[in-house]
PDB file of C-alpha atoms in Angstrom:
ATOM      1  CA  MET X   5      -0.180  -0.105  -0.030  1.00  0.00           C
ATOM      2  CA  GLY X   6       3.067   2.596   0.904  1.00  0.00           C
ATOM      3  CA  GLU X   7       3.518   3.165  -3.200  1.00  0.00           C
ATOM      4  CA  PHE X   8       0.182   4.700  -3.536  1.00  0.00           C
ATOM      5  CA  SER X   9       0.362   6.605  -0.351  1.00  0.00           C
ATOM      6  CA  SER X  10       1.980   9.532  -2.248  1.00  0.00           C
ATOM      7  CA  SER X  11      -1.193  10.353  -4.178  1.00  0.00           C
ATOM      8  CA  SER X  12      -4.374  10.700  -2.093  1.00  0.00           C
ATOM      9  CA  SER X  13      -6.428  11.398  -5.236  1.00  0.00           C
ATOM     10  CA  PHE X  14      -4.962   8.419  -7.218  1.00  0.00           C
ATOM     11  CA  SER X  15      -5.713   6.451  -3.896  1.00  0.00           C
ATOM     12  CA  SER X  16      -9.611   7.945  -3.693  1.00  0.00           C
ATOM     13  CA  SER X  17      -9.798   6.703  -7.651  1.00  0.00           C
ATOM     14  CA  LEU X  18      -8.255   3.144  -6.904  1.00  0.00           C
ATOM     15  CA  ILE X  19     -10.665   2.744  -4.129  1.00  0.00           C
ATOM     16  CA  THR X  20     -13.742   3.990  -6.157  1.00  0.00           C
ATOM     17  CA  THR X  21     -12.567   1.853  -9.309  1.00  0.00           C
ATOM     18  CA  VAL X  22     -12.276  -1.358  -6.679  1.00  0.00           C
ATOM     19  CA  VAL X  23     -15.427  -0.610  -5.100  1.00  0.00           C
ATOM     20  CA  SER X  24     -17.188  -0.308  -8.542  1.00  0.00           C
ATOM     21  CA  LEU X  25     -15.697  -3.629  -9.486  1.00  0.00           C
ATOM     22  CA  LEU X  26     -16.623  -5.461  -6.271  1.00  0.00           C
ATOM     23  CA  VAL X  27     -20.364  -3.988  -6.920  1.00  0.00           C
ATOM     24  CA  LEU X  28     -20.456  -5.264 -10.524  1.00  0.00           C
ATOM     25  CA  LEU X  29     -18.848  -8.341  -9.762  1.00  0.00           C
ATOM     26  CA  THR X  30     -21.453  -8.791  -6.824  1.00  0.00           C
ATOM     27  CA  GLY X  31     -24.322  -8.022  -9.212  1.00  0.00           C
ATOM     28  CA  SER X  32     -23.365 -10.221 -11.799  1.00  0.00           C
ATOM     29  CA  SER X  33     -22.916 -13.398  -9.427  1.00  0.00           C
ATOM     30  CA  SER X  34     -26.775 -12.618  -7.934  1.00  0.00           C
ATOM     31  CA  ALA X  35     -27.606 -12.986 -11.527  1.00  0.00           C
ATOM     32  CA  GLN X  36     -26.390 -16.555 -11.852  1.00  0.00           C
ATOM     33  CA  LEU X  37     -27.577 -19.873 -10.640  1.00  0.00           C
ATOM     34  CA  SER X  38     -25.446 -22.132  -8.448  1.00  0.00           C
ATOM     35  CA  THR X  39     -25.337 -25.106  -6.983  1.00  0.00           C
ATOM     36  CA  ASP X  40     -24.498 -23.423  -3.418  1.00  0.00           C
ATOM     37  CA  PHE X  41     -26.519 -20.175  -3.489  1.00  0.00           C
ATOM     38  CA  TYR X  42     -28.406 -21.432  -0.143  1.00  0.00           C
ATOM     39  CA  GLU X  43     -25.018 -22.617   1.381  1.00  0.00           C
ATOM     40  CA  LYS X  44     -24.891 -19.638   3.782  1.00  0.00           C
ATOM     41  CA  SER X  45     -28.787 -18.609   4.112  1.00  0.00           C
ATOM     42  CA  CYS X  46     -30.335 -21.938   3.966  1.00  0.00           C
ATOM     43  CA  PRO X  47     -28.051 -24.764   4.212  1.00  0.00           C
ATOM     44  CA  ASN X  48     -30.281 -27.755   4.872  1.00  0.00           C
ATOM     45  CA  VAL X  49     -32.917 -26.818   1.960  1.00  0.00           C
ATOM     46  CA  PHE X  50     -32.027 -29.882  -0.023  1.00  0.00           C
ATOM     47  CA  SER X  51     -32.911 -32.518   3.046  1.00  0.00           C
ATOM     48  CA  VAL X  52     -36.184 -30.206   3.683  1.00  0.00           C
ATOM     49  CA  VAL X  53     -37.351 -30.730   0.259  1.00  0.00           C
ATOM     50  CA  ASN X  54     -36.184 -34.437   0.027  1.00  0.00           C
ATOM     51  CA  SER X  55     -37.794 -35.532   2.949  1.00  0.00           C
ATOM     52  CA  VAL X  56     -41.433 -34.378   2.029  1.00  0.00           C
ATOM     53  CA  VAL X  57     -40.603 -35.437  -1.515  1.00  0.00           C
ATOM     54  CA  LYS X  58     -39.874 -38.760  -0.292  1.00  0.00           C
ATOM     55  CA  SER X  59     -42.791 -39.040   2.209  1.00  0.00           C
ATOM     56  CA  ALA X  60     -45.045 -37.787  -0.897  1.00  0.00           C
ATOM     57  CA  VAL X  61     -43.486 -40.302  -3.719  1.00  0.00           C
ATOM     58  CA  GLN X  62     -44.025 -43.588  -1.209  1.00  0.00           C
ATOM     59  CA  LYS X  63     -47.386 -42.695  -0.748  1.00  0.00           C
ATOM     60  CA  GLU X  64     -48.013 -42.279  -4.131  1.00  0.00           C
ATOM     61  CA  LYS X  65     -45.019 -43.388  -6.757  1.00  0.00           C
ATOM     62  CA  ARG X  66     -47.042 -41.523  -9.842  1.00  0.00           C
ATOM     63  CA  MET X  67     -46.299 -38.324  -7.813  1.00  0.00           C
ATOM     64  CA  GLY X  68     -42.667 -38.556  -8.889  1.00  0.00           C
ATOM     65  CA  ALA X  69     -43.746 -38.202 -12.189  1.00  0.00           C
ATOM     66  CA  SER X  70     -45.894 -35.716 -11.456  1.00  0.00           C
ATOM     67  CA  LEU X  71     -43.353 -33.311  -9.849  1.00  0.00           C
ATOM     68  CA  LEU X  72     -41.207 -33.599 -12.645  1.00  0.00           C
ATOM     69  CA  ARG X  73     -43.715 -32.734 -15.449  1.00  0.00           C
ATOM     70  CA  LEU X  74     -44.827 -29.737 -13.007  1.00  0.00           C
ATOM     71  CA  HIS X  75     -41.162 -28.322 -13.643  1.00  0.00           C
ATOM     72  CA  PHE X  76     -41.417 -29.116 -17.381  1.00  0.00           C
ATOM     73  CA  HIS X  77     -44.512 -27.057 -17.568  1.00  0.00           C
ATOM     74  CA  ASP X  78     -43.295 -24.095 -15.367  1.00  0.00           C
ATOM     75  CA  CYS X  79     -39.994 -23.910 -17.190  1.00  0.00           C
ATOM     76  CA  PHE X  80     -41.755 -23.724 -20.651  1.00  0.00           C
ATOM     77  CA  VAL X  81     -43.894 -20.808 -19.872  1.00  0.00           C
ATOM     78  CA  GLN X  82     -42.418 -17.427 -18.712  1.00  0.00           C
ATOM     79  CA  GLY X  83     -39.350 -19.339 -17.958  1.00  0.00           C
ATOM     80  CA  CYS X  84     -38.451 -21.423 -14.298  1.00  0.00           C
ATOM     81  CA  ASP X  85     -40.012 -18.480 -12.088  1.00  0.00           C
ATOM     82  CA  GLY X  86     -42.917 -20.475  -9.976  1.00  0.00           C
ATOM     83  CA  SER X  87     -45.486 -18.744 -11.990  1.00  0.00           C
ATOM     84  CA  ILE X  88     -47.271 -22.240 -12.899  1.00  0.00           C
ATOM     85  CA  LEU X  89     -48.154 -22.576  -9.030  1.00  0.00           C
ATOM     86  CA  LEU X  90     -50.031 -19.018  -8.765  1.00  0.00           C
ATOM     87  CA  ASP X  91     -53.746 -19.300  -8.426  1.00  0.00           C
ATOM     88  CA  ASP X  92     -56.153 -16.690  -9.995  1.00  0.00           C
ATOM     89  CA  THR X  93     -56.536 -13.244  -8.865  1.00  0.00           C
ATOM     90  CA  SER X  94     -58.234 -10.565  -9.426  1.00  0.00           C
ATOM     91  CA  SER X  95     -55.490  -8.922 -11.966  1.00  0.00           C
ATOM     92  CA  PHE X  96     -54.699 -11.899 -13.793  1.00  0.00           C
ATOM     93  CA  THR X  97     -56.234 -15.650 -14.763  1.00  0.00           C
ATOM     94  CA  GLY X  98     -52.855 -17.806 -14.001  1.00  0.00           C
ATOM     95  CA  GLU X  99     -51.627 -21.163 -15.916  1.00  0.00           C
ATOM     96  CA  LYS X 100     -53.496 -24.043 -14.000  1.00  0.00           C
ATOM     97  CA  THR X 101     -56.751 -23.633 -16.144  1.00  0.00           C
ATOM     98  CA  ALA X 102     -54.686 -23.693 -19.512  1.00  0.00           C
ATOM     99  CA  GLY X 103     -55.342 -26.379 -22.037  1.00  0.00           C
ATOM    100  CA  PRO X 104     -52.020 -28.400 -21.442  1.00  0.00           C
ATOM    101  CA  ASN X 105     -52.525 -27.979 -17.375  1.00  0.00           C
ATOM    102  CA  ILE X 106     -56.390 -28.505 -16.310  1.00  0.00           C
ATOM    103  CA  ASN X 107     -56.746 -31.625 -15.025  1.00  0.00           C
ATOM    104  CA  SER X 108     -53.379 -32.800 -15.844  1.00  0.00           C
ATOM    105  CA  VAL X 109     -50.776 -31.119 -14.051  1.00  0.00           C
ATOM    106  CA  ARG X 110     -50.600 -32.089  -9.871  1.00  0.00           C
ATOM    107  CA  GLY X 111     -48.557 -31.998  -6.956  1.00  0.00           C
ATOM    108  CA  TYR X 112     -49.381 -28.394  -5.898  1.00  0.00           C
ATOM    109  CA  GLU X 113     -50.381 -29.848  -2.700  1.00  0.00           C
ATOM    110  CA  VAL X 114     -46.905 -31.169  -2.355  1.00  0.00           C
ATOM    111  CA  ILE X 115     -44.895 -28.308  -3.084  1.00  0.00           C
ATOM    112  CA  ASP X 116     -47.469 -26.399  -0.585  1.00  0.00           C
ATOM    113  CA  SER X 117     -46.055 -28.710   1.972  1.00  0.00           C
ATOM    114  CA  ILE X 118     -42.258 -28.249   1.197  1.00  0.00           C
ATOM    115  CA  LYS X 119     -42.858 -24.372   1.373  1.00  0.00           C
ATOM    116  CA  SER X 120     -44.298 -24.345   4.751  1.00  0.00           C
ATOM    117  CA  LYS X 121     -41.097 -26.779   6.086  1.00  0.00           C
ATOM    118  CA  VAL X 122     -38.785 -24.412   4.433  1.00  0.00           C
ATOM    119  CA  GLU X 123     -40.407 -21.079   5.697  1.00  0.00           C
ATOM    120  CA  ALA X 124     -40.322 -22.471   9.270  1.00  0.00           C
ATOM    121  CA  THR X 125     -36.716 -23.175   8.781  1.00  0.00           C
ATOM    122  CA  CYS X 126     -35.151 -20.289   6.558  1.00  0.00           C
ATOM    123  CA  PRO X 127     -38.187 -17.728   6.372  1.00  0.00           C
ATOM    124  CA  GLY X 128     -38.096 -15.655   3.086  1.00  0.00           C
ATOM    125  CA  VAL X 129     -35.174 -16.934   1.885  1.00  0.00           C
ATOM    126  CA  ILE X 130     -36.306 -19.725  -0.675  1.00  0.00           C
ATOM    127  CA  SER X 131     -38.088 -19.577  -3.905  1.00  0.00           C
ATOM    128  CA  CYS X 132     -40.715 -21.913  -4.922  1.00  0.00           C
ATOM    129  CA  ALA X 133     -39.763 -22.103  -8.417  1.00  0.00           C
ATOM    130  CA  ASP X 134     -36.237 -23.494  -7.094  1.00  0.00           C
ATOM    131  CA  ILE X 135     -38.576 -25.857  -4.561  1.00  0.00           C
ATOM    132  CA  VAL X 136     -39.965 -26.910  -7.951  1.00  0.00           C
ATOM    133  CA  ALA X 137     -36.441 -27.817  -9.616  1.00  0.00           C
ATOM    134  CA  ILE X 138     -35.395 -29.429  -6.698  1.00  0.00           C
ATOM    135  CA  ALA X 139     -38.406 -31.729  -6.131  1.00  0.00           C
ATOM    136  CA  ALA X 140     -37.883 -32.740  -9.763  1.00  0.00           C
ATOM    137  CA  ARG X 141     -34.457 -34.128  -8.592  1.00  0.00           C
ATOM    138  CA  ASP X 142     -35.224 -35.937  -5.843  1.00  0.00           C
ATOM    139  CA  SER X 143     -38.387 -37.621  -7.497  1.00  0.00           C
ATOM    140  CA  VAL X 144     -36.041 -39.216 -10.493  1.00  0.00           C
ATOM    141  CA  VAL X 145     -33.714 -39.895  -8.207  1.00  0.00           C
ATOM    142  CA  LEU X 146     -36.398 -41.562  -5.789  1.00  0.00           C
ATOM    143  CA  LEU X 147     -37.476 -43.701  -8.550  1.00  0.00           C
ATOM    144  CA  GLY X 148     -34.292 -45.041  -9.415  1.00  0.00           C
ATOM    145  CA  GLY X 149     -32.994 -42.275 -12.080  1.00  0.00           C
ATOM    146  CA  PRO X 150     -29.497 -40.685 -11.824  1.00  0.00           C
ATOM    147  CA  THR X 151     -28.812 -37.736  -9.440  1.00  0.00           C
ATOM    148  CA  TRP X 152     -27.182 -34.357 -10.150  1.00  0.00           C
ATOM    149  CA  GLU X 153     -26.683 -31.117  -8.645  1.00  0.00           C
ATOM    150  CA  VAL X 154     -29.272 -28.855  -8.955  1.00  0.00           C
ATOM    151  CA  LYS X 155     -28.797 -24.632  -9.655  1.00  0.00           C
ATOM    152  CA  VAL X 156     -30.483 -22.478  -7.528  1.00  0.00           C
ATOM    153  CA  GLY X 157     -30.966 -19.017  -6.878  1.00  0.00           C
ATOM    154  CA  ARG X 158     -34.261 -18.559  -8.983  1.00  0.00           C
ATOM    155  CA  ARG X 159     -36.711 -15.590  -7.837  1.00  0.00           C
ATOM    156  CA  ASP X 160     -40.712 -16.280  -8.054  1.00  0.00           C
ATOM    157  CA  SER X 161     -42.714 -14.540 -10.765  1.00  0.00           C
ATOM    158  CA  LYS X 162     -45.409 -12.138  -9.469  1.00  0.00           C
ATOM    159  CA  THR X 163     -47.946 -12.835 -12.005  1.00  0.00           C
ATOM    160  CA  ALA X 164     -49.031 -15.874 -14.352  1.00  0.00           C
ATOM    161  CA  SER X 165     -50.809 -15.873 -18.169  1.00  0.00           C
ATOM    162  CA  LEU X 166     -53.467 -17.906 -18.999  1.00  0.00           C
ATOM    163  CA  SER X 167     -52.749 -16.947 -22.498  1.00  0.00           C
ATOM    164  CA  ALA X 168     -49.040 -17.600 -22.576  1.00  0.00           C
ATOM    165  CA  ALA X 169     -49.696 -21.388 -20.689  1.00  0.00           C
ATOM    166  CA  ASN X 170     -52.340 -21.625 -23.918  1.00  0.00           C
ATOM    167  CA  ASN X 171     -50.192 -20.397 -26.919  1.00  0.00           C
ATOM    168  CA  GLY X 172     -48.282 -23.349 -27.814  1.00  0.00           C
ATOM    169  CA  GLN X 173     -45.112 -22.985 -26.072  1.00  0.00           C
ATOM    170  CA  LEU X 174     -45.846 -26.502 -24.498  1.00  0.00           C
ATOM    171  CA  PRO X 175     -45.725 -29.196 -27.054  1.00  0.00           C
ATOM    172  CA  PRO X 176     -49.178 -31.246 -27.007  1.00  0.00           C
ATOM    173  CA  PRO X 177     -49.992 -34.846 -27.208  1.00  0.00           C
ATOM    174  CA  THR X 178     -50.307 -34.582 -30.707  1.00  0.00           C
ATOM    175  CA  SER X 179     -47.408 -32.910 -31.823  1.00  0.00           C
ATOM    176  CA  THR X 180     -45.411 -33.544 -34.934  1.00  0.00           C
ATOM    177  CA  LEU X 181     -42.031 -34.030 -34.677  1.00  0.00           C
ATOM    178  CA  THR X 182     -41.092 -30.633 -36.546  1.00  0.00           C
ATOM    179  CA  ASN X 183     -43.224 -29.375 -33.790  1.00  0.00           C
ATOM    180  CA  LEU X 184     -41.364 -30.739 -30.906  1.00  0.00           C
ATOM    181  CA  ILE X 185     -38.345 -29.884 -32.566  1.00  0.00           C
ATOM    182  CA  ASN X 186     -39.474 -26.052 -33.037  1.00  0.00           C
ATOM    183  CA  ARG X 187     -40.897 -25.793 -29.325  1.00  0.00           C
ATOM    184  CA  PHE X 188     -38.058 -27.091 -27.770  1.00  0.00           C
ATOM    185  CA  GLN X 189     -35.676 -25.363 -29.682  1.00  0.00           C
ATOM    186  CA  ALA X 190     -37.532 -21.893 -28.974  1.00  0.00           C
ATOM    187  CA  LYS X 191     -36.807 -22.710 -25.455  1.00  0.00           C
ATOM    188  CA  GLY X 192     -32.731 -23.167 -26.278  1.00  0.00           C
ATOM    189  CA  LEU X 193     -32.775 -26.682 -26.175  1.00  0.00           C
ATOM    190  CA  SER X 194     -31.682 -28.842 -28.744  1.00  0.00           C
ATOM    191  CA  THR X 195     -33.139 -32.032 -30.805  1.00  0.00           C
ATOM    192  CA  LYS X 196     -31.003 -34.401 -28.910  1.00  0.00           C
ATOM    193  CA  ASP X 197     -32.327 -32.514 -25.345  1.00  0.00           C
ATOM    194  CA  MET X 198     -35.743 -33.002 -26.629  1.00  0.00           C
ATOM    195  CA  VAL X 199     -35.788 -36.547 -27.328  1.00  0.00           C
ATOM    196  CA  VAL X 200     -33.614 -37.215 -24.219  1.00  0.00           C
ATOM    197  CA  LEU X 201     -36.607 -35.123 -22.025  1.00  0.00           C
ATOM    198  CA  SER X 202     -39.222 -37.108 -23.546  1.00  0.00           C
ATOM    199  CA  GLY X 203     -37.815 -39.771 -21.727  1.00  0.00           C
ATOM    200  CA  ALA X 204     -39.220 -38.804 -18.877  1.00  0.00           C
ATOM    201  CA  HIS X 205     -41.999 -40.369 -20.046  1.00  0.00           C
ATOM    202  CA  SER X 206     -40.449 -43.531 -18.533  1.00  0.00           C
ATOM    203  CA  ILE X 207     -42.616 -42.750 -15.410  1.00  0.00           C
ATOM    204  CA  GLY X 208     -46.143 -41.478 -15.260  1.00  0.00           C
ATOM    205  CA  GLN X 209     -49.359 -42.058 -16.688  1.00  0.00           C
ATOM    206  CA  ALA X 210     -51.647 -40.235 -19.115  1.00  0.00           C
ATOM    207  CA  ARG X 211     -55.400 -39.744 -19.352  1.00  0.00           C
ATOM    208  CA  CYS X 212     -57.429 -41.601 -21.991  1.00  0.00           C
ATOM    209  CA  THR X 213     -58.369 -38.428 -23.655  1.00  0.00           C
ATOM    210  CA  VAL X 214     -55.001 -37.645 -24.885  1.00  0.00           C
ATOM    211  CA  PHE X 215     -54.154 -40.870 -26.386  1.00  0.00           C
ATOM    212  CA  ARG X 216     -57.448 -42.099 -27.523  1.00  0.00           C
ATOM    213  CA  ASP X 217     -56.907 -40.640 -31.165  1.00  0.00           C
ATOM    214  CA  ARG X 218     -53.962 -42.774 -31.589  1.00  0.00           C
ATOM    215  CA  ILE X 219     -54.810 -45.956 -30.245  1.00  0.00           C
ATOM    216  CA  TYR X 220     -58.343 -46.041 -32.404  1.00  0.00           C
ATOM    217  CA  ASN X 221     -57.107 -43.867 -35.378  1.00  0.00           C
ATOM    218  CA  GLU X 222     -53.546 -44.626 -36.093  1.00  0.00           C
ATOM    219  CA  THR X 223     -52.684 -47.880 -37.822  1.00  0.00           C
ATOM    220  CA  SER X 224     -49.128 -47.370 -39.418  1.00  0.00           C
ATOM    221  CA  ASN X 225     -46.934 -46.523 -36.448  1.00  0.00           C
ATOM    222  CA  ILE X 226     -48.773 -48.478 -33.817  1.00  0.00           C
ATOM    223  CA  ASP X 227     -48.635 -52.253 -32.383  1.00  0.00           C
ATOM    224  CA  SER X 228     -52.170 -53.815 -32.894  1.00  0.00           C
ATOM    225  CA  SER X 229     -51.840 -55.766 -29.412  1.00  0.00           C
ATOM    226  CA  PHE X 230     -50.956 -52.677 -27.545  1.00  0.00           C
ATOM    227  CA  ALA X 231     -53.634 -50.749 -29.175  1.00  0.00           C
ATOM    228  CA  LYS X 232     -56.246 -53.402 -28.170  1.00  0.00           C
ATOM    229  CA  LEU X 233     -54.682 -53.578 -24.388  1.00  0.00           C
ATOM    230  CA  ARG X 234     -54.745 -49.526 -24.373  1.00  0.00           C
ATOM    231  CA  GLN X 235     -58.697 -49.811 -25.954  1.00  0.00           C
ATOM    232  CA  GLY X 236     -59.475 -51.935 -23.188  1.00  0.00           C
ATOM    233  CA  ASN X 237     -59.456 -49.124 -20.298  1.00  0.00           C
ATOM    234  CA  CYS X 238     -60.257 -46.214 -22.890  1.00  0.00           C
ATOM    235  CA  PRO X 239     -63.530 -46.301 -24.636  1.00  0.00           C
ATOM    236  CA  ARG X 240     -63.846 -44.776 -28.061  1.00  0.00           C
ATOM    237  CA  THR X 241     -66.782 -42.495 -27.351  1.00  0.00           C
ATOM    238  CA  ASN X 242     -65.314 -39.071 -26.408  1.00  0.00           C
ATOM    239  CA  GLY X 243     -66.554 -38.077 -22.748  1.00  0.00           C
ATOM    240  CA  SER X 244     -66.189 -41.755 -21.564  1.00  0.00           C
ATOM    241  CA  GLY X 245     -63.718 -42.672 -19.465  1.00  0.00           C
ATOM    242  CA  ASP X 246     -61.635 -39.380 -20.434  1.00  0.00           C
ATOM    243  CA  ASN X 247     -60.010 -39.577 -17.207  1.00  0.00           C
ATOM    244  CA  ASN X 248     -58.932 -43.021 -17.265  1.00  0.00           C
ATOM    245  CA  LEU X 249     -55.375 -43.826 -16.718  1.00  0.00           C
ATOM    246  CA  ALA X 250     -52.656 -45.530 -18.623  1.00  0.00           C
ATOM    247  CA  PRO X 251     -48.868 -46.159 -17.946  1.00  0.00           C
ATOM    248  CA  LEU X 252     -46.840 -43.763 -20.384  1.00  0.00           C
ATOM    249  CA  ASP X 253     -44.105 -46.787 -19.811  1.00  0.00           C
ATOM    250  CA  LEU X 254     -45.682 -50.211 -20.691  1.00  0.00           C
ATOM    251  CA  LYS X 255     -42.812 -52.457 -18.725  1.00  0.00           C
ATOM    252  CA  THR X 256     -41.987 -50.411 -15.677  1.00  0.00           C
ATOM    253  CA  PRO X 257     -43.902 -47.456 -15.297  1.00  0.00           C
ATOM    254  CA  THR X 258     -42.898 -46.448 -11.466  1.00  0.00           C
ATOM    255  CA  PHE X 259     -39.520 -47.023 -12.537  1.00  0.00           C
ATOM    256  CA  PHE X 260     -36.943 -44.671 -13.986  1.00  0.00           C
ATOM    257  CA  ASP X 261     -35.024 -46.400 -16.896  1.00  0.00           C
ATOM    258  CA  ASN X 262     -34.654 -46.484 -20.427  1.00  0.00           C
ATOM    259  CA  ALA X 263     -37.650 -49.068 -21.078  1.00  0.00           C
ATOM    260  CA  TYR X 264     -39.623 -45.740 -22.680  1.00  0.00           C
ATOM    261  CA  PHE X 265     -37.041 -45.698 -25.543  1.00  0.00           C
ATOM    262  CA  LYS X 266     -37.542 -49.869 -26.115  1.00  0.00           C
ATOM    263  CA  ASN X 267     -41.192 -49.276 -26.159  1.00  0.00           C
ATOM    264  CA  LEU X 268     -40.949 -46.894 -28.968  1.00  0.00           C
ATOM    265  CA  ILE X 269     -38.848 -49.270 -31.327  1.00  0.00           C
ATOM    266  CA  ALA X 270     -41.999 -51.746 -30.428  1.00  0.00           C
ATOM    267  CA  LYS X 271     -44.238 -48.994 -31.626  1.00  0.00           C
ATOM    268  CA  LYS X 272     -45.881 -49.285 -28.245  1.00  0.00           C
ATOM    269  CA  GLY X 273     -45.477 -45.661 -27.634  1.00  0.00           C
ATOM    270  CA  LEU X 274     -48.491 -44.319 -25.689  1.00  0.00           C
ATOM    271  CA  LEU X 275     -48.756 -40.884 -27.176  1.00  0.00           C
ATOM    272  CA  HIS X 276     -48.517 -39.868 -30.644  1.00  0.00           C
ATOM    273  CA  SER X 277     -45.656 -37.135 -29.378  1.00  0.00           C
ATOM    274  CA  ASP X 278     -43.793 -39.903 -28.241  1.00  0.00           C
ATOM    275  CA  GLN X 279     -44.277 -42.305 -31.091  1.00  0.00           C
ATOM    276  CA  VAL X 280     -43.337 -39.850 -33.389  1.00  0.00           C
ATOM    277  CA  LEU X 281     -39.818 -39.775 -32.058  1.00  0.00           C
ATOM    278  CA  TYR X 282     -39.371 -43.406 -33.982  1.00  0.00           C
ATOM    279  CA  ASN X 283     -41.114 -43.199 -36.830  1.00  0.00           C
ATOM    280  CA  GLY X 284     -38.542 -43.258 -39.678  1.00  0.00           C
ATOM    281  CA  GLY X 285     -37.359 -39.831 -38.854  1.00  0.00           C
ATOM    282  CA  SER X 286     -34.317 -37.967 -38.167  1.00  0.00           C
ATOM    283  CA  THR X 287     -34.449 -39.014 -33.993  1.00  0.00           C
ATOM    284  CA  ASP X 288     -34.722 -42.209 -34.845  1.00  0.00           C
ATOM    285  CA  SER X 289     -30.646 -43.035 -34.253  1.00  0.00           C
ATOM    286  CA  LEU X 290     -31.098 -41.369 -31.066  1.00  0.00           C
ATOM    287  CA  VAL X 291     -33.951 -43.603 -29.939  1.00  0.00           C
ATOM    288  CA  GLU X 292     -31.930 -46.646 -30.556  1.00  0.00           C
ATOM    289  CA  SER X 293     -29.018 -45.308 -29.259  1.00  0.00           C
ATOM    290  CA  TYR X 294     -30.910 -44.910 -25.908  1.00  0.00           C
ATOM    291  CA  SER X 295     -32.954 -47.896 -26.032  1.00  0.00           C
ATOM    292  CA  LYS X 296     -29.204 -49.825 -25.838  1.00  0.00           C
ATOM    293  CA  ASN X 297     -27.182 -47.444 -23.391  1.00  0.00           C
ATOM    294  CA  PRO X 298     -28.964 -46.701 -20.154  1.00  0.00           C
ATOM    295  CA  GLN X 299     -25.953 -44.869 -18.934  1.00  0.00           C
ATOM    296  CA  SER X 300     -26.011 -42.815 -22.042  1.00  0.00           C
ATOM    297  CA  PHE X 301     -29.497 -41.606 -21.280  1.00  0.00           C
ATOM    298  CA  ASN X 302     -28.869 -41.145 -17.812  1.00  0.00           C
ATOM    299  CA  GLY X 303     -26.075 -38.737 -18.729  1.00  0.00           C
ATOM    300  CA  ASP X 304     -27.596 -36.506 -20.993  1.00  0.00           C
ATOM    301  CA  PHE X 305     -31.041 -36.626 -19.345  1.00  0.00           C
ATOM    302  CA  VAL X 306     -28.953 -35.202 -16.388  1.00  0.00           C
ATOM    303  CA  ALA X 307     -27.371 -32.619 -18.395  1.00  0.00           C
ATOM    304  CA  ALA X 308     -30.569 -31.792 -20.470  1.00  0.00           C
ATOM    305  CA  MET X 309     -32.234 -31.159 -17.082  1.00  0.00           C
ATOM    306  CA  ILE X 310     -30.085 -28.834 -16.152  1.00  0.00           C
ATOM    307  CA  ARG X 311     -30.118 -26.746 -19.132  1.00  0.00           C
ATOM    308  CA  MET X 312     -33.979 -26.823 -18.851  1.00  0.00           C
ATOM    309  CA  GLY X 313     -33.604 -25.502 -15.501  1.00  0.00           C
ATOM    310  CA  ASP X 314     -32.018 -22.386 -16.690  1.00  0.00           C
ATOM    311  CA  ILE X 315     -34.773 -21.343 -19.209  1.00  0.00           C
ATOM    312  CA  THR X 316     -34.633 -17.679 -18.360  1.00  0.00           C
ATOM    313  CA  PRO X 317     -35.034 -17.629 -14.414  1.00  0.00           C
ATOM    314  CA  LEU X 318     -35.667 -14.789 -12.579  1.00  0.00           C
ATOM    315  CA  THR X 319     -32.727 -13.958 -10.679  1.00  0.00           C
ATOM    316  CA  GLY X 320     -31.039 -10.562  -8.557  1.00  0.00           C
ATOM    317  CA  SER X 321     -33.785  -8.195  -7.818  1.00  0.00           C
ATOM    318  CA  LYS X 322     -36.451  -9.549 -10.294  1.00  0.00           C
ATOM    319  CA  GLY X 323     -39.560 -11.258  -9.051  1.00  0.00           C
ATOM    320  CA  GLU X 324     -39.684 -11.913  -5.198  1.00  0.00           C
ATOM    321  CA  ILE X 325     -39.357 -14.740  -2.541  1.00  0.00           C
ATOM    322  CA  ARG X 326     -42.960 -16.002  -2.285  1.00  0.00           C
ATOM    323  CA  LYS X 327     -44.139 -16.651   1.433  1.00  0.00           C
ATOM    324  CA  ASN X 328     -47.044 -18.585   0.037  1.00  0.00           C
ATOM    325  CA  CYS X 329     -46.497 -20.422  -3.520  1.00  0.00           C
ATOM    326  CA  ARG X 330     -50.289 -19.667  -4.954  1.00  0.00           C
ATOM    327  CA  LYS X 331     -50.079 -16.062  -4.541  1.00  0.00           C
ATOM    328  CA  PRO X 332     -47.916 -12.894  -4.682  1.00  0.00           C
ATOM    329  CA  ASN X 333     -46.692 -11.561  -1.493  1.00  0.00           C
TER     330      ASN X 333
END
């Protein structure tokens, strides 16, 4: 320090520069997600989330798939900002009643339970958006899938939009391959990401209303015995048995593995948007690869989930940390 003491103006200028740099660095770091974001402010957040998710999945294994899907449906509309959790208010109609979500997306009560426990431990610190991201990872692990370090530091949206959730950002079960590729690319995700994330359909169930057309009207790319099996629980008539459920993965519906891709090769994908991944198109080779190599599937799935969690999060001073995940503060 001695060599700068002869010039007070220089020293003052240097201090100002250093302080400015620190402010810039602090600002930029707060605007980035990181795996250790809560290391000092709430170090046990991951164990708190895990305990609630574990209890919910033990009670109903399907809930693991539902929590994973909740994260996907949150991130694809407005980014990973917890907007899907907001109930309607006098100033906006939220995403819950949008076509892709109503009578379909579930797990809100589990998120509420996690939030109440987290608030009791670390009030005003953990965002609902981060809870959704952590719960999705824990669900995959609890059902036999791979683990990864979840990046956190997201903040919560103060608003949600029914029109945004209805405007086609979420790919419907009737999607063509081109449509799937385009919708994922619009979110910064590659075709490979799209195929591997579709492998999340290794777990969970779908309602008759979303696969009825496939099992009755498609003939060229569906195994006839599989179609007949699914018809047994899904009547042809619209409105009849619409909410009857069938597993997305015929072989191991409550275990996260690569059987989904084997089903596609056997023409036993439940949804049209599943089977188009293996129908003589550009993604056939990826499906074949993942069907043979579970390690490759797990590794690529982890990388894609981390990328999905990076879709336009609110960070820094944007948004808020909601006290109640269902309503803005």
